[in-house]
Coordinates of C-alpha atoms and ligand atoms in Angstrom, one line a residue:
Chain K
M299 CA -1.0 5.5 -0.8
K300 CA -2.7 8.7 -1.1
I301 CA -6.3 9.2 1.1
D302 CA -8.6 10.8 -0.7
A303 CA -10.1 13.6 2.0
K304 CA -13.7 13.8 0.8
K305 CA -14.2 10.2 1.4
C306 CA -12.0 10.1 4.8
A307 CA -14.4 10.2 7.8
G308 CA -11.9 11.4 10.2
C309 CA -12.2 8.3 12.1
G310 CA -8.5 8.3 12.9
G311 CA -8.5 4.6 13.0
C312 CA -5.6 4.1 10.2
V313 CA -3.4 6.6 12.0
N314 CA -2.2 4.6 14.6
L315 CA -2.3 1.1 12.6
C316 CA 0.1 3.0 9.8
P317 CA 3.3 0.8 10.9
V318 CA 6.0 3.8 9.7
E319 CA 4.1 6.4 11.2
A320 CA 3.1 7.9 7.6
I321 CA -0.5 9.0 8.7
S322 CA -0.9 12.4 9.8
F323 CA -4.2 13.9 11.1
I324 CA -5.1 17.4 9.6
D325 CA -7.6 19.2 9.6
D326 CA -9.8 16.4 10.8
R327 CA -8.7 14.4 8.4
A328 CA -5.9 11.5 7.3
R329 CA -2.9 12.7 5.3
I330 CA -0.1 9.9 4.0
D331 CA 3.4 11.4 3.8
E332 CA 4.1 10.1 0.6
A333 CA 8.1 10.2 1.1
A334 CA 7.1 7.9 4.4
C335 CA 4.6 5.5 3.0
T336 CA 5.7 1.8 2.2
D337 CA 2.9 1.3 0.5
C338 CA 2.2 -1.7 2.8
G339 CA -1.5 -1.7 2.1
T340 CA -2.7 -1.7 5.8
C341 CA -4.9 1.6 6.0
A342 CA -6.7 0.7 2.9
Q343 CA -7.1 -2.8 4.7
V344 CA -8.8 -1.0 7.6
C345 CA -10.8 1.6 6.5
G346 CA -14.3 1.0 6.6
V347 CA -15.2 4.0 4.0
E348 CA -12.5 3.2 1.2
A349 CA -10.5 6.6 1.2
P350 CA -7.0 5.1 0.9
G351 CA -6.3 4.0 -2.7
K352 CA -3.3 4.5 -5.6
Chain V
M61 CA 15.1 18.4 36.6
Q62 CA 11.8 20.3 37.1
K63 CA 9.2 19.3 35.0
K64 CA 6.8 21.8 33.6
Y65 CA 4.0 19.1 33.5
D66 CA 3.4 16.5 36.2
V67 CA 1.1 14.6 33.4
I68 CA 1.0 14.4 30.0
I69 CA -2.3 13.1 28.6
A70 CA -2.6 12.0 25.1
G71 CA -5.8 11.7 23.6
A72 CA -8.9 13.5 25.0
G73 CA -11.5 11.5 24.4
P74 CA -14.0 10.3 27.4
A75 CA -11.1 8.7 29.0
G76 CA -8.5 11.2 28.6
L77 CA -10.9 14.3 29.2
M78 CA -12.2 12.9 32.9
T79 CA -8.4 12.1 33.7
A80 CA -7.6 15.5 32.7
Q81 CA -10.3 17.0 34.5
V82 CA -9.9 15.3 38.0
L83 CA -5.8 15.8 37.9
G84 CA -7.0 19.4 37.1
E85 CA -9.2 19.4 40.0
R86 CA -6.7 18.2 42.1
G87 CA -4.0 21.0 41.3
A88 CA -1.8 18.5 39.0
R89 CA -0.3 20.6 36.0
V90 CA -1.7 18.9 33.4
L91 CA -0.6 18.6 28.7
L92 CA -3.8 17.2 27.0
V93 CA -3.1 16.7 23.1
D94 CA -5.1 15.1 20.9
M95 CA -5.0 14.9 17.2
K96 CA -8.1 16.3 16.3
K97 CA -8.7 20.3 15.8
D98 CA -12.2 20.0 17.1
I99 CA -12.0 18.0 20.0
A100 CA -15.3 17.4 21.1
R101 CA -16.3 16.4 17.2
V102 CA -17.1 12.8 16.7
Y103 CA -16.3 11.3 13.5
R104 CA -15.7 7.7 15.1
A105 CA -18.3 5.3 15.0
C106 CA -20.0 5.1 18.4
C107 CA -23.2 3.7 18.9
A108 CA -22.9 5.6 22.0
N109 CA -25.9 3.6 24.0
L110 CA -25.1 3.8 28.0
I111 CA -25.2 0.3 29.3
I112 CA -27.6 0.5 32.5
E113 CA -26.9 -3.5 33.8
P114 CA -25.9 -3.1 36.9
G115 CA -22.6 -5.0 37.8
T116 CA -21.5 -3.9 34.1
H117 CA -17.4 -3.5 35.1
R118 CA -18.6 -3.5 38.9
E119 CA -20.4 -0.5 38.2
L120 CA -23.8 0.6 37.8
V121 CA -24.1 4.5 35.7
T122 CA -27.6 5.8 35.5
Y123 CA -29.1 9.4 34.4
A124 CA -31.0 11.3 35.9
G125 CA -31.3 15.2 36.0
G126 CA -29.0 15.8 33.7
A127 CA -26.3 13.7 35.1
F128 CA -24.6 10.7 34.5
H129 CA -24.4 8.8 38.1
F130 CA -22.0 6.1 38.5
A131 CA -23.0 4.4 41.9
E132 CA -19.9 2.5 43.0
N133 CA -17.1 5.3 42.4
K134 CA -19.4 7.7 43.9
F135 CA -19.0 10.7 41.1
S136 CA -21.4 11.9 38.6
I137 CA -20.7 14.1 35.1
P138 CA -23.1 16.8 33.5
Y139 CA -24.7 15.4 30.4
G140 CA -26.7 18.3 28.7
G141 CA -28.0 16.5 25.7
S142 CA -31.6 14.6 25.3
I143 CA -31.9 10.9 26.5
I144 CA -34.0 8.1 24.5
A145 CA -34.8 5.3 26.6
L146 CA -34.6 1.9 24.6
K147 CA -37.4 -0.5 25.8
R148 CA -36.1 -3.2 23.4
S149 CA -33.6 -5.3 21.7
V150 CA -34.8 -6.2 18.5
K151 CA -32.8 -9.1 16.8
V152 CA -34.3 -9.4 13.1
S153 CA -33.2 -12.7 11.2
A154 CA -32.7 -12.7 7.5
G155 CA -36.0 -13.7 6.8
G156 CA -37.6 -11.5 9.1
K157 CA -38.4 -13.3 12.2
T158 CA -37.8 -11.5 15.4
L159 CA -36.0 -12.7 18.8
I160 CA -37.2 -9.4 21.2
I161 CA -35.9 -8.6 24.9
S162 CA -37.6 -6.2 27.1
G163 CA -35.7 -3.7 29.2
K164 CA -34.8 -5.2 32.5
S165 CA -34.1 -2.0 34.3
P166 CA -36.5 -0.4 36.9
E167 CA -37.9 1.8 33.9
G168 CA -37.7 -1.2 31.8
N169 CA -34.9 0.0 29.6
V170 CA -32.3 -2.3 28.1
A171 CA -30.0 0.8 27.3
L172 CA -30.2 4.5 27.0
S173 CA -28.9 6.1 23.9
F174 CA -27.1 9.6 24.4
E175 CA -25.5 12.2 22.0
K176 CA -21.8 11.8 22.3
E177 CA -20.5 15.1 20.8
I178 CA -22.9 16.8 23.7
L179 CA -21.3 14.8 26.7
L180 CA -17.2 15.4 25.3
Q181 CA -18.3 19.2 25.0
G182 CA -19.4 19.4 28.6
M183 CA -16.0 17.6 29.6
L184 CA -14.1 19.3 27.1
A185 CA -15.3 22.9 28.5
K186 CA -14.9 21.7 32.3
A187 CA -11.0 20.6 31.4
A188 CA -10.5 24.1 29.9
A189 CA -11.8 25.9 32.2
C190 CA -9.1 24.5 34.6
S191 CA -6.0 27.0 34.9
T192 CA -3.7 23.6 35.1
I193 CA -4.7 22.0 32.2
E194 CA -3.4 23.1 28.9
I195 CA -4.8 21.5 25.6
M196 CA -2.9 21.2 22.4
P197 CA -5.8 20.1 19.8
E198 CA -4.3 19.1 16.3
T199 CA -1.6 17.4 18.3
Q200 CA -0.6 13.3 17.5
A201 CA 1.1 11.5 20.0
L202 CA 3.7 9.0 18.2
R203 CA 5.8 7.7 21.1
A204 CA 6.5 7.8 24.6
E205 CA 9.7 6.5 26.6
N206 CA 10.5 5.9 30.2
T207 CA 13.1 7.7 31.7
A208 CA 14.6 7.9 35.2
D209 CA 12.3 10.0 36.6
G210 CA 9.6 10.5 34.3
V211 CA 8.5 10.3 30.3
A212 CA 9.5 12.2 27.2
V213 CA 6.6 11.8 25.1
T214 CA 7.0 12.4 21.1
L215 CA 4.6 14.9 19.3
R216 CA 3.7 15.9 15.9
Y217 CA 2.7 19.3 15.7
G218 CA 2.3 21.4 12.5
G219 CA 4.1 18.5 10.5
R220 CA 6.8 18.8 12.7
E221 CA 8.2 16.3 15.7
C222 CA 8.8 17.7 19.1
A223 CA 9.3 16.4 22.7
A224 CA 7.5 17.0 25.9
V225 CA 8.5 15.6 29.0
S226 CA 6.5 15.1 32.3
R227 CA 6.5 12.9 35.3
I228 CA 3.6 10.7 34.3
A229 CA 2.2 10.0 31.2
V230 CA -1.5 8.8 30.3
A231 CA -1.7 6.9 27.0
A232 CA -5.5 8.0 26.3
D233 CA -5.3 7.7 22.4
G234 CA -7.9 4.6 22.0
V235 CA -8.0 1.5 20.7
N236 CA -5.0 0.8 18.5
S237 CA -2.9 3.0 20.9
S238 CA 0.5 4.8 19.5
I239 CA 1.8 4.8 22.7
V240 CA 0.8 1.4 23.7
E241 CA 2.6 0.0 20.6
S242 CA 5.4 2.2 21.2
L243 CA 6.1 0.3 24.5
G244 CA 6.2 -2.6 23.0
L245 CA 3.2 -3.9 25.0
N246 CA 1.1 -5.2 22.6
K247 CA 3.4 -8.0 22.2
T248 CA 1.9 -9.2 25.4
R249 CA -1.6 -9.1 23.7
R250 CA -3.0 -12.0 21.6
T251 CA -4.8 -10.3 18.4
A252 CA -6.6 -13.6 17.4
F253 CA -9.7 -11.5 17.0
G254 CA -9.0 -10.0 13.8
R255 CA -9.1 -7.0 12.5
F256 CA -12.4 -5.3 11.5
M257 CA -13.7 -2.3 9.8
V258 CA -16.9 0.0 10.5
A259 CA -19.0 2.2 8.4
S260 CA -21.9 4.0 9.8
C261 CA -24.5 6.7 9.2
H262 CA -26.5 8.9 10.6
M263 CA -30.4 9.3 8.6
A264 CA -33.5 11.1 9.4
G265 CA -37.1 9.3 7.6
V266 CA -36.4 5.8 8.2
D267 CA -39.4 4.1 8.7
C268 CA -38.0 1.5 11.0
P269 CA -41.0 -0.6 12.7
Y270 CA -39.3 -1.1 15.8
P271 CA -39.1 2.6 17.6
E272 CA -37.4 2.9 20.8
S273 CA -34.9 -0.2 20.4
W274 CA -31.9 -1.8 20.2
V275 CA -32.3 -3.3 16.6
T276 CA -29.5 -6.1 15.7
F277 CA -29.6 -7.7 12.3
M278 CA -28.6 -11.6 12.8
G279 CA -27.4 -14.0 9.9
K280 CA -25.5 -13.9 6.7
G281 CA -28.1 -12.9 4.4
H282 CA -28.0 -9.2 5.4
T283 CA -24.4 -8.6 3.8
L284 CA -23.0 -9.1 0.4
G285 CA -20.2 -11.2 2.0
G286 CA -22.2 -13.0 4.5
R287 CA -20.2 -11.8 7.5
G288 CA -20.3 -9.0 10.2
Q289 CA -22.8 -7.6 12.4
I290 CA -25.5 -4.7 11.7
Y291 CA -26.8 -2.6 14.1
M292 CA -29.5 0.4 14.4
C293 CA -30.9 2.6 16.7
P294 CA -32.6 5.7 17.1
K295 CA -29.7 9.1 18.7
P296 CA -30.7 11.9 20.1
H297 CA -28.9 14.7 17.5
S298 CA -29.1 18.1 18.0
G299 CA -28.4 19.0 14.3
A300 CA -31.7 17.4 13.3
K301 CA -34.3 18.1 16.4
D302 CA -37.4 17.8 14.3
T303 CA -36.9 14.2 13.6
V304 CA -36.1 11.0 14.9
V305 CA -32.7 10.3 13.7
Y306 CA -31.5 6.9 13.4
E307 CA -27.9 5.1 13.5
L308 CA -27.0 1.9 11.1
T309 CA -23.7 0.7 12.0
V310 CA -21.9 -2.2 9.7
G311 CA -18.6 -3.9 10.8
V312 CA -17.0 -6.5 9.0
P313 CA -13.7 -8.7 9.4
A314 CA -11.2 -6.3 7.1
L315 CA -10.1 -9.2 5.1
G316 CA -9.3 -6.7 1.9
P317 CA -11.1 -7.3 -1.7
P318 CA -12.8 -9.3 -2.9
T319 CA -14.4 -9.0 0.4
P320 CA -17.1 -6.4 0.2
S321 CA -15.7 -3.1 2.3
A322 CA -17.6 -2.3 5.2
K323 CA -19.2 1.1 3.6
Q324 CA -20.0 -1.2 0.5
E325 CA -21.8 -3.6 3.1
L326 CA -23.5 -0.1 4.5
D327 CA -24.9 0.8 0.9
H328 CA -26.1 -2.7 0.1
F329 CA -28.0 -2.9 3.3
I330 CA -29.7 0.6 2.7
N331 CA -30.5 0.1 -0.9
Q332 CA -31.1 -3.9 -1.6
G333 CA -30.7 -5.0 1.4
N334 CA -33.6 -7.6 2.9
F335 CA -35.1 -4.4 4.6
A336 CA -34.7 -1.4 2.1
S337 CA -37.9 -0.3 2.4
W338 CA -37.4 0.8 5.9
F339 CA -34.7 3.3 3.8
K340 CA -37.0 4.4 1.0
H341 CA -37.2 8.1 2.5
A342 CA -34.2 7.7 3.9
R343 CA -31.7 11.2 3.9
I344 CA -28.2 10.1 5.0
I345 CA -26.9 13.4 7.4
D346 CA -23.7 12.1 8.4
T347 CA -20.9 9.3 7.4
R348 CA -18.7 7.7 10.3
A349 CA -16.1 4.8 10.2
A350 CA -14.0 3.1 12.3
A351 CA -10.6 0.7 12.0
L352 CA -9.6 -1.7 14.4
N353 CA -7.4 -4.4 15.9
F354 CA -9.3 -6.6 17.9
A355 CA -6.7 -7.5 20.4
T356 CA -6.8 -9.0 24.2
P357 CA -6.7 -6.3 26.7
L358 CA -3.6 -5.1 28.2
I359 CA -3.7 -6.9 31.7
H360 CA -1.0 -5.0 33.5
P361 CA -2.1 -1.5 31.9
V362 CA 1.0 0.4 34.0
E363 CA 4.5 0.4 32.4
G364 CA 7.1 2.5 34.2
N365 CA 5.6 6.0 34.4
V366 CA 3.1 5.1 32.0
V367 CA -0.7 4.9 32.8
V368 CA -3.0 3.2 29.8
V369 CA -6.2 4.0 30.2
G370 CA -10.1 3.5 28.5
D371 CA -9.8 1.8 25.2
A372 CA -5.8 2.0 25.4
A373 CA -5.8 -0.9 27.4
A374 CA -8.9 -2.7 25.5
F375 CA -10.2 -2.9 22.6
I376 CA -13.2 -0.8 21.9
E377 CA -15.3 -2.3 24.7
T378 CA -14.3 -0.2 27.4
Y379 CA -17.1 1.9 26.3
V380 CA -17.9 5.4 26.8
Q381 CA -19.1 5.1 30.4
G382 CA -16.0 2.4 31.3
A383 CA -13.5 5.2 29.6
I384 CA -14.6 7.6 31.7
M385 CA -14.8 5.5 34.9
Y386 CA -11.2 3.9 34.4
G387 CA -10.3 7.9 33.6
Y388 CA -11.5 8.6 36.8
Q389 CA -9.7 6.0 39.0
A390 CA -6.4 6.4 36.7
A391 CA -6.6 10.4 38.0
H392 CA -6.8 9.4 41.5
A393 CA -4.2 6.9 42.0
I394 CA -2.0 9.3 39.6
A395 CA -2.4 11.9 42.2
Q396 CA -1.3 9.7 44.7
Q397 CA 1.6 8.7 43.2
L398 CA 2.9 12.4 42.3
A399 CA 2.1 13.6 46.2
T400 CA 3.6 10.1 47.6
G401 CA 5.3 8.3 45.2
S402 CA 3.1 5.1 45.0
G403 CA -0.4 4.9 44.1
L404 CA -0.4 3.1 40.2
D405 CA -0.9 -0.2 41.6
A406 CA -3.9 0.2 42.9
Y407 CA -5.2 1.4 39.5
A408 CA -3.9 -1.7 37.9
R409 CA -5.4 -3.7 40.3
S410 CA -9.0 -2.1 39.8
W411 CA -8.9 -2.8 35.9
K412 CA -7.7 -5.8 36.5
H413 CA -10.7 -7.2 38.6
S414 CA -13.4 -4.8 36.8
F415 CA -12.7 -5.4 33.2
E416 CA -14.7 -8.1 32.0
Y417 CA -12.6 -9.3 29.3
N418 CA -9.6 -9.7 31.6
D419 CA -11.2 -12.8 32.2
P420 CA -10.8 -15.5 29.7
E421 CA -14.1 -16.9 31.0
E422 CA -16.2 -13.7 30.2
I423 CA -14.7 -13.9 26.4
K424 CA -16.2 -17.5 26.0
L425 CA -19.4 -16.6 27.4
S426 CA -20.0 -13.6 24.9
T427 CA -18.5 -15.5 21.9
Q428 CA -21.1 -18.5 22.6
G429 CA -23.8 -16.2 22.3
F430 CA -22.4 -14.9 19.2
G431 CA -22.2 -18.3 18.1
L432 CA -25.6 -17.6 16.6
H433 CA -23.6 -15.8 13.5
V434 CA -22.5 -19.4 12.2
L435 CA -25.9 -20.7 12.0
D436 CA -27.6 -20.6 8.6
D437 CA -30.3 -18.2 8.1
G438 CA -32.9 -21.0 7.8
D439 CA -32.2 -22.1 11.6
I440 CA -32.2 -18.7 12.7
D441 CA -35.4 -18.1 11.4
Y442 CA -36.7 -21.0 12.9
L443 CA -35.1 -20.2 15.8
F444 CA -36.6 -16.6 16.6
G445 CA -39.5 -17.9 15.5
L446 CA -39.8 -20.1 18.4
T447 CA -39.7 -17.5 20.8
A448 CA -42.6 -15.2 19.4
G449 CA -44.8 -14.3 22.3
D450 CA -41.9 -15.1 24.8
D451 CA -41.6 -12.8 27.8
I452 CA -37.9 -12.0 27.6
H453 CA -36.1 -9.5 29.8
G454 CA -32.5 -8.4 29.5
F455 CA -29.8 -5.5 28.7
V456 CA -27.8 -4.6 25.5
N457 CA -24.1 -5.5 27.0
E458 CA -22.2 -7.4 25.2
F459 CA -21.1 -9.3 28.7
S460 CA -24.8 -10.8 29.1
E461 CA -26.6 -10.3 26.2
P462 CA -25.7 -13.5 24.4
M463 CA -26.3 -15.4 27.6
T464 CA -29.7 -13.9 27.3
V465 CA -30.2 -14.8 23.9
R466 CA -29.0 -18.1 24.5
G467 CA -31.4 -18.6 27.7
A468 CA -34.4 -17.9 25.4
I469 CA -33.6 -20.2 22.8
F470 CA -32.9 -23.4 25.0
N471 CA -35.8 -22.6 26.9
H472 CA -37.4 -24.6 23.2
M473 CA -34.6 -27.0 23.4
A474 CA -36.8 -30.0 23.8
Q475 CA -39.2 -29.1 20.4
I476 CA -35.9 -28.1 19.1
K477 CA -34.6 -31.8 19.7
N478 CA -37.7 -32.9 18.6
E479 CA -37.9 -31.1 15.1
R480 CA -34.6 -30.6 14.3
P481 CA -32.2 -32.9 16.3
A482 CA -29.0 -31.6 14.2
L483 CA -29.5 -28.2 15.1
A484 CA -30.6 -28.9 18.3
G485 CA -26.3 -30.8 18.3
M486 CA -24.6 -27.6 17.2
L487 CA -26.7 -25.6 20.1
E488 CA -25.4 -28.0 22.3
R489 CA -21.5 -27.5 21.2
F490 CA -22.1 -23.6 21.2
G491 CA -19.5 -23.7 24.4
E492 CA -17.1 -24.9 21.7
V493 CA -17.3 -22.4 19.0
S494 CA -14.0 -20.5 18.7
V495 CA -13.7 -16.7 18.8
K496 CA -12.3 -16.8 15.2
D497 CA -15.1 -18.6 13.8
A498 CA -17.9 -16.7 16.5
L499 CA -16.5 -13.3 14.8
Q500 CA -16.4 -15.1 11.2
V501 CA -12.7 -14.1 11.0
G502 CA -11.5 -17.0 9.5
S503 CA -12.3 -18.1 5.8
S504 CA -15.4 -19.5 5.2
Ligands
FAD164 C1 -18.8 0.6 16.1 C2 -18.7 1.2 17.2 C3 -19.6 1.2 18.8 C4 -19.6 1.5 19.3 N1 -20.5 1.5 20.4 C5 -20.8 2.0 21.5 C6 -21.8 1.9 22.7 O1 -23.0 1.9 22.6 N2 -21.7 2.5 23.7 C7 -20.7 3.2 24.4 O2 -20.4 3.0 25.6 N3 -19.3 2.2 24.1 C8 -19.5 2.3 22.4 N4 -18.1 2.2 21.4 C9 -16.9 2.4 22.3 C10 -16.5 3.6 22.6 O3 -16.7 4.4 21.5 C11 -15.3 3.5 23.3 O4 -15.0 2.9 24.2 C12 -14.8 5.2 24.1 O5 -15.0 6.4 23.1 C13 -13.7 5.0 24.3 O6 -13.0 6.3 24.9 P1 -11.7 6.4 25.0 O7 -11.3 8.0 25.6 O8 -10.6 4.9 26.1 O9 -11.1 6.4 23.5 P2 -11.7 7.2 22.3 O10 -13.0 7.7 22.5 O11 -11.3 6.5 21.1 O12 -10.8 8.7 22.2 C14 -9.5 8.4 21.8 C15 -8.7 10.0 21.6 O13 -7.8 10.1 21.4 C16 -7.8 10.6 20.1 N5 -6.3 10.2 19.6 C17 -6.1 9.2 19.0 N6 -4.8 8.8 18.6 C18 -4.1 9.8 18.8 C19 -2.7 9.8 18.7 N7 -1.7 9.4 18.2 N8 -2.1 11.5 19.1 C20 -3.5 12.1 19.7 N9 -4.7 11.7 20.0 C21 -5.2 10.5 19.5 C22 -8.5 10.9 19.3 O14 -9.1 11.6 18.1 C23 -10.0 10.5 20.3 O15 -9.9 12.1 20.6 C24 -18.5 1.8 20.2 C25 -17.1 1.8 19.5 C26 -17.5 1.5 18.1 C27 -16.0 1.6 17.2
SF4_165 S1 -9.3 4.5 8.2 FE1 -10.2 6.1 6.6 S2 -11.8 7.3 7.7 FE2 -10.8 6.3 9.1 S3 -9.0 8.7 9.1 FE3 -8.0 6.6 7.9 S4 -8.8 7.2 5.6 FE4 -10.0 8.3 7.2
SF4_166 S1 0.1 2.0 3.1 FE1 1.1 1.3 4.7 S2 2.9 2.4 4.9 FE2 1.5 3.6 3.7 S3 0.3 4.9 4.7 FE3 -1.0 3.1 4.6 S4 -0.5 2.1 6.5 FE4 1.0 3.8 6.1

């Protein structure tokens, strides 16, 4: 999963919900470490502004 | 072992900032971390209304002379922004009928709309001015572990992990707290309420026919997916002083595609919704979001040397004022604990006693009112229509407002029984509406 930084509102919601701590908060936007991401889909499910995607 | 910090606070929202401020004043050495770069900026959706109903969290919070005053806890915090007094709570059905609640405070208000960013700026400046508080922005708290004489908190800073130790740690990292999860405390909580996603935007140029009001759009016909909650209210906005700014907020269960996302619902409501005409001249200033697991509160907010404060111990409903109040109470309890070896229990007791959702009966009461959401739009139109001209008074407060709405409708029960007996029967069964149905997280 990747996060489109232009769409991300910076709410931080997905950061704490990622089960494997793959999301960092950099420059007030969420960013996924693709090596750690298991593609579980949680961030995409909960993001209100559709920022995470393939 | 001598520790560099007495207290590490994870999260510098209203709860963490207040905890830090009071501990700093009492001489504790504090490390305050937040993952945001600009800690006072608000990117997360929050309607930022001050709930002025006496008894909310067993407190009465008021605004006067540039400060918020907490009467029972006997403290005040400065707020340098503007206030918009909300005179009415207006519920709008899909067909445009309204149920209007007028303010019950001595000034005739239902709530006070404030600018959260200005409040946080003031609180951050105060913490930053204290010589015993060290503030680390851009630092994510990952985990906490209790040790024999303190806590080790794992932090992520600049892509690297490091551990910091203290005698006590505070989880103030908000709803879905990483610290709470890492301690395994979520296993004791029920998450039956489901997951929600929120999108909101601030807009100038809205032609809202209900000024100075907290507007709630009720019924399935406001959304594409037939679920969710939509709110709108005027917000003081220092970025756009010469015009009235409205914040429109949409929250929907996070069910994944094909269910529309909060952003899709927000766009739909503005462009094609039943009240799209209000937004013809609107200009969007900014967009915010929120993502949350609605779990029942953490009934015992202390685990070893970790104290859980604000939304980290609940879902979003400690409110800004509750996060501040619990931060204040927790800080005094922690200072006591540091000095005497006991004190945290007093905080746990006060949380249990004052946070409404710790009482299952309160959850039931608020969902009985939410039960309106399960009615068909035609029924809501009809019921709101009955209340036209009624003099209804109350507050914007999700612990009491549902009962105000219920009372207003039940006043017309004789007529409803006469005209729509089946609907009357449904209304009388509202006490049995499950939390799941009320929040529409199940399948429809
Ligand atoms: C849609 C919506 C509407 C709302 N409306 C109102 C309202 O009208 N009135 C009202 O009073 N309240 C309202 N609230 C609730 C209010 O926003 C919260 O109750 C309040 O902000 C809680 O404060 P807190 O300090 O506990 O948590 P938060 O405000 O969530 O602060 C948590 C802080 O921790 C930081 N953080 C999070 N995770 C980490 C981590 N892992 N590491 C480091 N830092 C982290 C965040 O950046 C943030 O600064 C609303 C909330 C939502 C979602
Ligand atoms: S939930 Fe969405 S908006 Fe919020 S931080 Fe994650 S990607 Fe950004
Ligand atoms: S898909 Fe799952 S594992 Fe990957 S970043 Fe999103 S929440 Fe984390």
